XYZ file of C-alpha atoms in Angstrom:
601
model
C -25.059 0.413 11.819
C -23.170 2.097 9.049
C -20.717 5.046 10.616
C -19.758 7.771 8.111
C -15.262 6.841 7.792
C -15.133 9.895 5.366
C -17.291 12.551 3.451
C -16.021 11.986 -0.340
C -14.833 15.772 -1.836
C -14.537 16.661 -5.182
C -11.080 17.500 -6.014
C -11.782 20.795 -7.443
C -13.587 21.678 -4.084
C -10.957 19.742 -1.440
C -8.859 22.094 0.266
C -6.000 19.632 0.439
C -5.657 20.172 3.582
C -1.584 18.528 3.374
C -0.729 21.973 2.318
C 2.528 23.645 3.455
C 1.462 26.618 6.239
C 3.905 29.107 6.537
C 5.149 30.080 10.082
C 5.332 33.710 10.917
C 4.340 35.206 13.738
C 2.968 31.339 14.227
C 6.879 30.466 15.218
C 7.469 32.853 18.330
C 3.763 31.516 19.615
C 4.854 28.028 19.071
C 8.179 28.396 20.770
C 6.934 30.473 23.606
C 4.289 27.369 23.996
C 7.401 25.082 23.875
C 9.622 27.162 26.145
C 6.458 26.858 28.941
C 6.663 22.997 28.575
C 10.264 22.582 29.162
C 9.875 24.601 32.145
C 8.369 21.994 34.209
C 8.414 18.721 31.439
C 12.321 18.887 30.419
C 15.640 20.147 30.993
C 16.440 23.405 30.178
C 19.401 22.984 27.743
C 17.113 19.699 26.055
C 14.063 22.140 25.582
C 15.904 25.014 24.246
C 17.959 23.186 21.823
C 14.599 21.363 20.310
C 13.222 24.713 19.849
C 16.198 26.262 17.931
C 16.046 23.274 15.956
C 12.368 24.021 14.982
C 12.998 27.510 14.189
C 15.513 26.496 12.451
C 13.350 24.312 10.270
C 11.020 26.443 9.808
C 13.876 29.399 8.309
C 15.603 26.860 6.349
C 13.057 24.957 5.026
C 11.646 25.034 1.090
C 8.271 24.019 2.883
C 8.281 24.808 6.197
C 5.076 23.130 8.386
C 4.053 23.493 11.173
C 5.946 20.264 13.525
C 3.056 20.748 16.866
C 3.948 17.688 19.638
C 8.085 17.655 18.550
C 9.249 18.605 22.091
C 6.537 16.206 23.844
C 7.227 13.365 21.541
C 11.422 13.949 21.936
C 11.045 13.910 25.276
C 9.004 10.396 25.580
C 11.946 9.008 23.307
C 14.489 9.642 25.513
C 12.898 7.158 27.591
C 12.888 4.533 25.491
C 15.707 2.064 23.929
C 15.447 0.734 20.134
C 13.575 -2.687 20.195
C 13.841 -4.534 16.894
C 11.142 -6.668 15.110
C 10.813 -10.475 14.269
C 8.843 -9.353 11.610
C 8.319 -11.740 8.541
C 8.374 -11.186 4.634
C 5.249 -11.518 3.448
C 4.136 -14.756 1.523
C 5.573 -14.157 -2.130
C 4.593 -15.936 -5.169
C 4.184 -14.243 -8.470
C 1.205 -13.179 -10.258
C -0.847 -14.472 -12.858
C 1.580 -14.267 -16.118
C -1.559 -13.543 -18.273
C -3.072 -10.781 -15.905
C -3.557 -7.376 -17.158
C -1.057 -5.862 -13.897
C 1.494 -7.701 -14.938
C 1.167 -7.526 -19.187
C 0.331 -3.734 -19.505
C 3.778 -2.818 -18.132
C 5.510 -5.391 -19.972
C 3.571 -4.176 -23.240
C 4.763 -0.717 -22.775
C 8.401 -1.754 -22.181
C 8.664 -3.448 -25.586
C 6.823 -0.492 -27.430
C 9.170 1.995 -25.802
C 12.502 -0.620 -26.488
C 11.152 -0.161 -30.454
C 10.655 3.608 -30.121
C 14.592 4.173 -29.210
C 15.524 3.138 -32.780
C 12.232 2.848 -34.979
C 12.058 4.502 -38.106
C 10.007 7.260 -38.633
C 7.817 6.285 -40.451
C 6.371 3.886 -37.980
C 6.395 6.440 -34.945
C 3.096 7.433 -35.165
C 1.759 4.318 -34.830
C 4.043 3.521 -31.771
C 2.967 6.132 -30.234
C -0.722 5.596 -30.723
C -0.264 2.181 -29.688
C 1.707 3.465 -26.543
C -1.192 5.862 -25.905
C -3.948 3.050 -25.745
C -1.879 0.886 -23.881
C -0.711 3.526 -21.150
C -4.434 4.966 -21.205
C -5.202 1.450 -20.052
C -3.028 1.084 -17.438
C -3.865 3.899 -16.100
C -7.743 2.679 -16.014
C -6.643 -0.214 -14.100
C -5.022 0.998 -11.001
C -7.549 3.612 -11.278
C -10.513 1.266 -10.596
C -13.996 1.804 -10.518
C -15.971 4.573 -9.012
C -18.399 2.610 -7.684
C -19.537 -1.019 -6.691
C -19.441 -2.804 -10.454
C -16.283 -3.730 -12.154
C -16.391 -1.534 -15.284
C -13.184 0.329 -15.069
C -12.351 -2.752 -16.693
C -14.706 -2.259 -20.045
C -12.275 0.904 -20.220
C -9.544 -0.836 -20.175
C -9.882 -3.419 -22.292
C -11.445 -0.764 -24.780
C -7.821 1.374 -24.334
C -6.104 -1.868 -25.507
C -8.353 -2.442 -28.617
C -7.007 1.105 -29.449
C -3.405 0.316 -28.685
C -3.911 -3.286 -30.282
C -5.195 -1.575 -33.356
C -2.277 0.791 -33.683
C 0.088 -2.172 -33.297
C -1.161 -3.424 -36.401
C -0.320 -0.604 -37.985
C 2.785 -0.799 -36.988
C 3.483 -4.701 -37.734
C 2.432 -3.772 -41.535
C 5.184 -0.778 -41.785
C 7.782 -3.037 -39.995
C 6.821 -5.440 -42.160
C 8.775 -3.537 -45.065
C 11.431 -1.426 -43.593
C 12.110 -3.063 -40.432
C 12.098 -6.925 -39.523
C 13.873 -6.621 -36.125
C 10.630 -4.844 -35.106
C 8.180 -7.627 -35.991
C 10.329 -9.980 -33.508
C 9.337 -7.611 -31.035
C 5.949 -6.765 -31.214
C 4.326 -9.859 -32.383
C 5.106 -11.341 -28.899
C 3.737 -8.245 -26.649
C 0.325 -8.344 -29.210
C -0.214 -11.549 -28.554
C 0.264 -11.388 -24.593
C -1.814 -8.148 -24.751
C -4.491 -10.803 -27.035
C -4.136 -13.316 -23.918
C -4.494 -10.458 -21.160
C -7.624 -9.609 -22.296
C -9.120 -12.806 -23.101
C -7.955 -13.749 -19.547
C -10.015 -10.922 -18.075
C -13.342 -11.849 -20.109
C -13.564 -15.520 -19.181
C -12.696 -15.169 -15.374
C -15.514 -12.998 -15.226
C -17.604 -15.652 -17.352
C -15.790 -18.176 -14.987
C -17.207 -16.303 -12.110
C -20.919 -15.939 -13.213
C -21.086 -19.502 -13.440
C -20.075 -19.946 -10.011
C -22.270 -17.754 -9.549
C -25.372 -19.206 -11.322
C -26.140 -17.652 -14.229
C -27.705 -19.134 -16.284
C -26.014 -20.160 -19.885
C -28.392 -18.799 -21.674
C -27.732 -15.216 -20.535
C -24.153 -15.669 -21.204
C -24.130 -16.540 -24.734
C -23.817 -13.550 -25.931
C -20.772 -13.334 -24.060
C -20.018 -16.752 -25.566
C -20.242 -14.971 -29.118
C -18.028 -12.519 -28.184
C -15.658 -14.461 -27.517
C -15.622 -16.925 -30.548
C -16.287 -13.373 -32.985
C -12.555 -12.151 -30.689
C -10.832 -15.300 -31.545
C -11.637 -15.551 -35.330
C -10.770 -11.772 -35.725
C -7.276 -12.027 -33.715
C -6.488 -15.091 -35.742
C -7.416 -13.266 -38.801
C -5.058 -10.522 -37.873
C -7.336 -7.872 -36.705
C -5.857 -7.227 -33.727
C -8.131 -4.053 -32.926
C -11.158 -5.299 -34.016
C -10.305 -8.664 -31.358
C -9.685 -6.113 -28.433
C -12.989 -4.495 -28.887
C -14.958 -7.816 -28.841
C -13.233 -9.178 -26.170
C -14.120 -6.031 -24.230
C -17.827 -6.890 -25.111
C -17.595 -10.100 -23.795
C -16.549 -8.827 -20.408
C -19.258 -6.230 -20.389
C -21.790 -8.974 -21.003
C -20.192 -11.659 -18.117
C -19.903 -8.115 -15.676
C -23.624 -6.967 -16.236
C -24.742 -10.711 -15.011
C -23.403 -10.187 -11.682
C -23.545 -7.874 -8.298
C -20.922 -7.701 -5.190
C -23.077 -8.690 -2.272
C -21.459 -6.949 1.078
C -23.362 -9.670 2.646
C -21.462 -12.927 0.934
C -18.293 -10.939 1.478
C -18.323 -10.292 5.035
C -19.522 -14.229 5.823
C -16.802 -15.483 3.433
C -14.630 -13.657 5.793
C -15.941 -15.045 9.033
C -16.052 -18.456 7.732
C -12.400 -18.913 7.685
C -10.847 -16.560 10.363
C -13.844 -17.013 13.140
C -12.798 -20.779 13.439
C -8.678 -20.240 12.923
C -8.158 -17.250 15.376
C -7.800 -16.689 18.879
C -9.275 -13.064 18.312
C -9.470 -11.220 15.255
C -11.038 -8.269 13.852
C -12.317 -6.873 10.495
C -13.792 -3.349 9.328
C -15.022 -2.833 5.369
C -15.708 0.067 3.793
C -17.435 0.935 0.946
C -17.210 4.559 -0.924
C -16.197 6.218 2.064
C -18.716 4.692 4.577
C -18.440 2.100 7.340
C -20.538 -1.181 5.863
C -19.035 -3.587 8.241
C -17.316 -4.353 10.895
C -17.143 -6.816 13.582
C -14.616 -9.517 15.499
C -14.355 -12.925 17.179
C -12.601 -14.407 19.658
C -10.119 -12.437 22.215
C -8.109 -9.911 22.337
C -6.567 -11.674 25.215
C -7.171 -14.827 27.118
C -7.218 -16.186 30.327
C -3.423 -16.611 30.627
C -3.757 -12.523 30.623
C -6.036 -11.313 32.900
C -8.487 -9.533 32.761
C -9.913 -11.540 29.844
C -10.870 -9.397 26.832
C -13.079 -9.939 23.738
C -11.118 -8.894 20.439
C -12.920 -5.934 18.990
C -12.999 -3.739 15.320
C -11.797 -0.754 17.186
C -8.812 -2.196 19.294
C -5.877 -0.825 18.077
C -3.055 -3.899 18.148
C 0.687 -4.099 15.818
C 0.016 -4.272 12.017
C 3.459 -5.516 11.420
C 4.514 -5.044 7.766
C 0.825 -3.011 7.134
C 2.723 -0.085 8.544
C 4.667 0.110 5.329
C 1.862 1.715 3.715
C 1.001 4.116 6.510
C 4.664 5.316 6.134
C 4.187 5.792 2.804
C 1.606 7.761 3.124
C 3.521 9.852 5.366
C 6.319 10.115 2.987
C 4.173 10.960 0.143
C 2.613 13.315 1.467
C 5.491 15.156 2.550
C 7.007 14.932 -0.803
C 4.204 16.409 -2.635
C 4.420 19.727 -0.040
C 7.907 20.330 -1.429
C 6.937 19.552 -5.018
C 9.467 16.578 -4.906
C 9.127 13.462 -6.955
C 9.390 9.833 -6.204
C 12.155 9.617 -8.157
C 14.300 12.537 -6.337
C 17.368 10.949 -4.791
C 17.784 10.468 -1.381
C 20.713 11.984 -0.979
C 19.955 15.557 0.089
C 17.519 14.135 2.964
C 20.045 12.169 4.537
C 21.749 12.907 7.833
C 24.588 15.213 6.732
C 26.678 13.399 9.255
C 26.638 9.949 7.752
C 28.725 8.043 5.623
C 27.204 6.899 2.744
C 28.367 3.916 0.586
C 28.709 3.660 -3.476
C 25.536 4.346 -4.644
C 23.375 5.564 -1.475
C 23.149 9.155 -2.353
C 21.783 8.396 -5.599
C 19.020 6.365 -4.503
C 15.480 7.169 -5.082
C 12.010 7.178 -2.587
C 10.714 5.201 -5.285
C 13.209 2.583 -4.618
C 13.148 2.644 -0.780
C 9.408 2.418 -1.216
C 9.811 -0.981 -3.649
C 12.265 -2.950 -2.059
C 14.779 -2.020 -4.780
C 17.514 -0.113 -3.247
C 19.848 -2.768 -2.767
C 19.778 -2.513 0.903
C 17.966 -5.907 1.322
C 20.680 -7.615 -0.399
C 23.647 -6.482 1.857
C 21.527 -7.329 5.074
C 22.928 -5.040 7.209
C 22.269 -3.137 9.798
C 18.757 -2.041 11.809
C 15.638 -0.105 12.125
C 16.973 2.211 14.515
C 19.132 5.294 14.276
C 22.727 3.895 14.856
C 21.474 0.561 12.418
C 20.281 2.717 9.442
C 23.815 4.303 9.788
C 25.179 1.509 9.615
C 23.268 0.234 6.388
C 23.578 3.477 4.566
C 27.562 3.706 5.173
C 27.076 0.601 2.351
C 27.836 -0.229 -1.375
C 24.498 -1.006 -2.751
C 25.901 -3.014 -5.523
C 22.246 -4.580 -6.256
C 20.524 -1.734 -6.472
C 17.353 -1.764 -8.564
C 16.987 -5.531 -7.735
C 13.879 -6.845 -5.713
C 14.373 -7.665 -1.817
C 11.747 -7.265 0.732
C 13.677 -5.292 3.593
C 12.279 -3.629 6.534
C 14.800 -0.848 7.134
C 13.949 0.734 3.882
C 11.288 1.674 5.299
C 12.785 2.358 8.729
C 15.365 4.936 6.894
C 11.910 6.586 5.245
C 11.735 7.563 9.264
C 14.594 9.458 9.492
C 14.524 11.060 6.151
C 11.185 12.328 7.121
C 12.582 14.370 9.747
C 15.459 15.871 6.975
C 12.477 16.744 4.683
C 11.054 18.659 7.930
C 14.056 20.486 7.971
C 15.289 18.321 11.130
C 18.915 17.010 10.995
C 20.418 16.035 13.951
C 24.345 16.540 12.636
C 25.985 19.004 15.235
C 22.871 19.510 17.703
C 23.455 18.251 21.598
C 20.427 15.783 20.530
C 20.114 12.307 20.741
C 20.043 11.782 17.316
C 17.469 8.614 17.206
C 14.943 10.226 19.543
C 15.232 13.538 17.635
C 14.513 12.262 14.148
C 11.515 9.970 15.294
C 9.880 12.450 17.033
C 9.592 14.539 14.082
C 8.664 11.459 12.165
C 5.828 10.919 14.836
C 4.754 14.613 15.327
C 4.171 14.681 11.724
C 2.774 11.719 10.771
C 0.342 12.253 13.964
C -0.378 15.894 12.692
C -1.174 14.536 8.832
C -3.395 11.202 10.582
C -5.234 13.921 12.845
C -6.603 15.011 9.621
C -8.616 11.897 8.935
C -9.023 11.314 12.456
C -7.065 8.642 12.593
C -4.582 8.514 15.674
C -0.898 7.396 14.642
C 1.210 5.409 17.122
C 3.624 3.159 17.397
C 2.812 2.522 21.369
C 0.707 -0.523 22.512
C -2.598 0.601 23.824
C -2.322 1.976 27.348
C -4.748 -0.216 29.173
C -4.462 -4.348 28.854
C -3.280 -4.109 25.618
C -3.429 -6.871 22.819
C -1.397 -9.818 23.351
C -0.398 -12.267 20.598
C -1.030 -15.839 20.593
C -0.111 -19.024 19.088
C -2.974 -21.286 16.864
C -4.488 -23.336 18.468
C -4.327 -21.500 21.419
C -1.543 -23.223 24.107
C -2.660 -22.022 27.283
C 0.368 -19.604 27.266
C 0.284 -16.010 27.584
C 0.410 -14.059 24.744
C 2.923 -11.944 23.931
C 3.469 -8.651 24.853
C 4.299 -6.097 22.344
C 6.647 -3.469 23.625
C 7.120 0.314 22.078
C 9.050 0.232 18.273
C 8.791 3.803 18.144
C 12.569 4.169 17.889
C 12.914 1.258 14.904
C 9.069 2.692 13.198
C 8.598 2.546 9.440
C 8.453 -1.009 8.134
C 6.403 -2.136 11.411
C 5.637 -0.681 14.707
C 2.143 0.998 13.703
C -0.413 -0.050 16.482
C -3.954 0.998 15.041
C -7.210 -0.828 15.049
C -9.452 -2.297 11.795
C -11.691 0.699 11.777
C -9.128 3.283 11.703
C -7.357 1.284 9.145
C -10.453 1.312 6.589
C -10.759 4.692 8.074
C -7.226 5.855 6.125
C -7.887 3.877 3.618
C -10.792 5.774 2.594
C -9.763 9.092 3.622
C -7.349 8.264 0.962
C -8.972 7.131 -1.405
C -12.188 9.794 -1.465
C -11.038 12.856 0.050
C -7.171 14.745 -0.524
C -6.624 15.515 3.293
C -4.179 12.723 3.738
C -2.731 13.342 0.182
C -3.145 15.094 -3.717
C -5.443 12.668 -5.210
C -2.099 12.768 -8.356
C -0.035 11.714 -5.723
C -2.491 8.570 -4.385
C -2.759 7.614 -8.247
C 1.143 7.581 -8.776
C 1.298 5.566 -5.431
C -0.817 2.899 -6.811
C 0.597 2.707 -9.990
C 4.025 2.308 -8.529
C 3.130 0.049 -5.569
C 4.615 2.418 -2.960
C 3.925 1.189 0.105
C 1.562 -1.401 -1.813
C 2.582 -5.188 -2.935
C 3.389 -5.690 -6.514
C 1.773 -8.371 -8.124
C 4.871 -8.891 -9.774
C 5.896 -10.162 -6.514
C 3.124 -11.191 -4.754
C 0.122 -12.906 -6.489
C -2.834 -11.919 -4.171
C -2.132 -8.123 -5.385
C -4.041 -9.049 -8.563
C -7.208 -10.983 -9.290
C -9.868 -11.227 -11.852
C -10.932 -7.284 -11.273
C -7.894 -6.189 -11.812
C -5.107 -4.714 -9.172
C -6.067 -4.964 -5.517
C -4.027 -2.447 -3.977
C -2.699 -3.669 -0.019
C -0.089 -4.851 2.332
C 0.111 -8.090 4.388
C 1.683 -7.954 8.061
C 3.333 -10.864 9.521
C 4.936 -10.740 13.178
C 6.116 -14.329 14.776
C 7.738 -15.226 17.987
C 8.925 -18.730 18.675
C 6.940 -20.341 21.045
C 4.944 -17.419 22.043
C 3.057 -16.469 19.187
C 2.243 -13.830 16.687
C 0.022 -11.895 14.262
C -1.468 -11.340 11.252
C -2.893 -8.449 9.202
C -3.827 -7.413 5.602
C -5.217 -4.130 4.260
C -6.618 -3.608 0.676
C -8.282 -0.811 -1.806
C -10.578 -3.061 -4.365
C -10.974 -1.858 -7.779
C -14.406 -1.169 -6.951
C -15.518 1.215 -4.418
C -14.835 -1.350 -1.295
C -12.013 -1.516 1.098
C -11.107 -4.045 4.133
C -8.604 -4.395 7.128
C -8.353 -7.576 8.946
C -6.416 -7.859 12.196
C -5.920 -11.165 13.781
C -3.876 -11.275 17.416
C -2.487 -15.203 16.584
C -0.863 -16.695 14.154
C -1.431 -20.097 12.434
C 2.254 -20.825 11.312
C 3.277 -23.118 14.785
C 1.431 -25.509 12.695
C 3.213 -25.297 9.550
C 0.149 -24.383 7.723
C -1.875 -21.059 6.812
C -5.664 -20.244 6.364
C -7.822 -22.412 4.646
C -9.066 -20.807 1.085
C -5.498 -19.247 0.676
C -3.279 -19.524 2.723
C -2.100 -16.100 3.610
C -4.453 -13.499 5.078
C -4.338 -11.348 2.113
C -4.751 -14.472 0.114
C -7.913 -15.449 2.123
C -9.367 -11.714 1.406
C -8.989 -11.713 -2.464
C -10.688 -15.682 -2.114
C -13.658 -13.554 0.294
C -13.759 -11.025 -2.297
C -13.727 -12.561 -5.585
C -16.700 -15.007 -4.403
C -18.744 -12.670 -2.874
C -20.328 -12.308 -6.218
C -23.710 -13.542 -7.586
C -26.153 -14.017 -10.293
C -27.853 -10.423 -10.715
């Protein structure tokens, strides 16, 4: 039965609904509401001082928004202490050398490092080659609109255009400037391999497939006709064949829902105590289903694992706090690259190169924090981190508080800074991180959490299953950002395509720039199952172990085409030293489910 997850809207007609909304006579009805709570849910002085500090917020603020829930949820976090996660960095391993993801940006480095000092003669060229190129990068995180894999004809076509201007350019260098042939002549020819990469994985995969020989030797043709004409120094002319060639291999093959969904089931319904999976496909529900339990006998009362238990994500809450983040940013008409500084506590301490951090960097892993290893998710941890020298800034290392300190700088982009308020400082900051993030969620009807599920929750479990019970997640509210999320399959794929066909959670701009930087997303720079024959697959894995009393697994991703997936799974495989057959890793497993789920059209 196929459940509508979101009705698509045409940009021009979406009301982007993550709009600021000005409080007028909105504040004294929203504080008079919060003054009648505290006088039977709080303490006086703690209910009063919250609501100066929201009208505060709402004065001071460049985009002040409405913050509904900020009393309820500070009040619940006084209740709670700060539980930290055994969470795991995902499985790295980098991506195919040859694949477009990884190529495209490495072309456009090397055309802009000869820009800085060409002469000018050869800057139109450049430019046109830096054009095609960037117009083709672009086309690949964009992806396809639909269910066939020709973003990818556009892409390789952008290339042919930026290949062909490169030539240009190699024959100008030629003459006035030598250094530049050392240069180029390397990126052409890894732009060359890129593309023929592309074209015979595809061909690869429609002989898996079964297609016949025959009806791919036209593609064949292609091929050979790219070949001679690169070799012969026709760089543009070699692009656009190459392009044919995939066009040819693509239009010999379909994505059958049906292949995909048993590819899935044939690996996790045999390695899982319980486990759950929802796919969508251009905004609609097109599967979903489970196996196993969501918790055994050890935990009474025995439950069946289902697609619309919510359970931890671990690590796959990274990209729900992006999305959080994002969206926040793009109310106050900030940029990814805005430093961090202004939205930090005005109370801390910050070390040698903290202020002048970017969201872009928390967001990637990049801000140096990872390499210093200190300090926690929670309030007094993230202190402790920021009051740091971030000597290794720009550097690569997967670290959960980057995220965690994406928490509290929510909160100072809500106008919320707990420096001189009789507040408990961590409670204060999440529950404006929560009240938000709940308010933007509510939009896609997606409940946000960071609590287990109130009634026999999800327990975790080793593989194969010990007899033991499972383990019992507790409340990360306090530490929330890089994990804590508890939300089930369907309302994953639910976000995923509220994100991806509608602008409530976010500008569609700002989803675009997300992909293309890999906020909140795995880079295939870093992580090889982020990239596959169709191009960039857009997701984030979620790992969460506990010695001797098991763990869990999870994986989200957008496909190029118009199909995205969220697998849950409530054990965890590593007690054995080994992962998931066909892969490995969960998310590994997926692109394997995905990129065989193809055949002969």
């Amino acid at each position: 039965m196929n459940t509508v997850l979101a009705r698509p809207v045409r940009p021009s007609q979406a009301a982007h609904r993550c709009r600021s909304t000005v409080m007028s006579a909105g504040v004294a009805t929203l504080l008079s509401l919060l003054g009648a709570q505290a006088a039977t849910a709080a303490p006086r002085d703690d209910a009063s001082t919250v609501r100066q500090m929201l009208a505060r917020a709402q004065t001071t603020s460049t985009a002040p928004v409405r913050i509904p829930g900020l009393l309820k949820n500070y009040l619940l976090m006084l209740k709670q202490t700060p539980t930290e996660g055994v969470d795991e960095a995902p499985d790295e391993g980098r991506g195919d050398p040859n694949g477009l993801a990884l190529v495209l940006p490495q072309v456009l480095d090397t055309v802009d490092q000869v820009l800085a000092t060409a002469p000018t003669a050869m800057l139109g060229a450049l430019e046109a080659a830096r054009t095609g190129f960037g117009n083709g990068l672009a086309k690949l995180h964009a992806g396809s609109t639909d269910s066939r894999p020709q973003h990818l004809h556009g892409v390789l076509l952008a290339m042919a255009d930026g290949q062909a201007a490169m030539d240009q350019a190699l024959d100008i260098a030629a003459t006035i400037d030598p250094p530049a042939v050392a240069l180029l002549l390397p990126a052409v020819q890894a732009a060359r391999e890129a593309a023929r990469r592309t074209s015979r994985s595809t061909m690869d995969l429609a002989v898996a497939a079964g297609v016949s020989s025959g009806r791919l030797a036209p593609a064949e043709t292609a091929m050979r006709t790219a070949d001679a004409l690169f070799d012969a120094g026709d760089y543009g002319g070699a692009g656009q064949q190459y392009a044919g060639a995939f066009d040819l291999a693509a239009n010999t093959l379909v994505f059958s829902m049906d292949r995909f969904e048993q590819n899935l089931r044939s690996v996790f319904d045999a390695n899982t105590v319980g486990w759950a999976y929802a796919i969508s496909q251009g905004g609609n529900l097109a599967r979903s289903g489970s196996a196993g339990l969501a918790r055994t006998g050890a935990d009474l009362p025995q439950t069946n694992q289902s697609p619309t238990r919510k359970m931890h994500v671990a690590s796959v809450s990274k990209t729900m706090t992006a999305i959080v983040v994002l969206r926040r940013l793009a109310e106050m008409g900030l940029s990814v690259d805005s430093a961090i500084g202004p939205w930090l506590p005005a109370g801390w301490a910050r070390g040698n190169g903290v202020d002048a951090l970017s969201f872009r960097q928390l967001m990637t892993h990049t801000s140096g924090f990872g390499q210093n290893g200190v300090g926690g998710n929670d309030f007094d941890g993230l202190k402790t981190m920021v009051a740091q020298d971030v000597p290794a800034q720009g550097s690569f290392k997967y670290f959960n508080a980057n995220f965690g300190l994406l928490r509290v700088i929510t909160a100072k982009l809500l106008g919320i800074d707990p420096t001189g308020w009789p507040v408990d400082p961590g409670a204060i900051t999440t529950a404006a991180f929560l009240s938000y993030a709940q308010g933007a969620y509510n939009t896609a009807g997606v409940p946000f959490s960071c609590e287990p599920q109130g009634s026999n929750p999800t327990r975790q479990y080793e593989f194969p299953d010990s007899g033991n019970p499972g383990y019992a997640e507790p409340s990360r509210s306090l530490s929330c950002g890089g994990f804590g999320v508890q939300i089930s399959a369907t309302n994953l794929t639910r976000t995923l395509s509220y994100l991806r066909y509608t602008q409530d959670l976010m500008p569609t701009p700002q989803f675009q720039t997300m992909k293309a930087g890999f906020l909140g997303f795995m880079n295939p720079v870093n992580y090889d199952y982020a990239q596959g024959v169709f191009g960039t697959y857009h997701g984030h894995g979620g790992d969460w172990d506990h010695t001797g009393s098991g763990g869990l697994d999870a994986c989200v991703v957008v496909f190029p085409i118009n199909v995205e997936v969220a697998v849950t799974i409530n054990s965890s495989r590593k007690v054995l030293g080994q992962g998931y057959p066909n892969g490995g890793y969960q998310c590994r497993v997926i692109k394997w489910a995905f990129e065989n789920a193809w055949i002969a059209n």
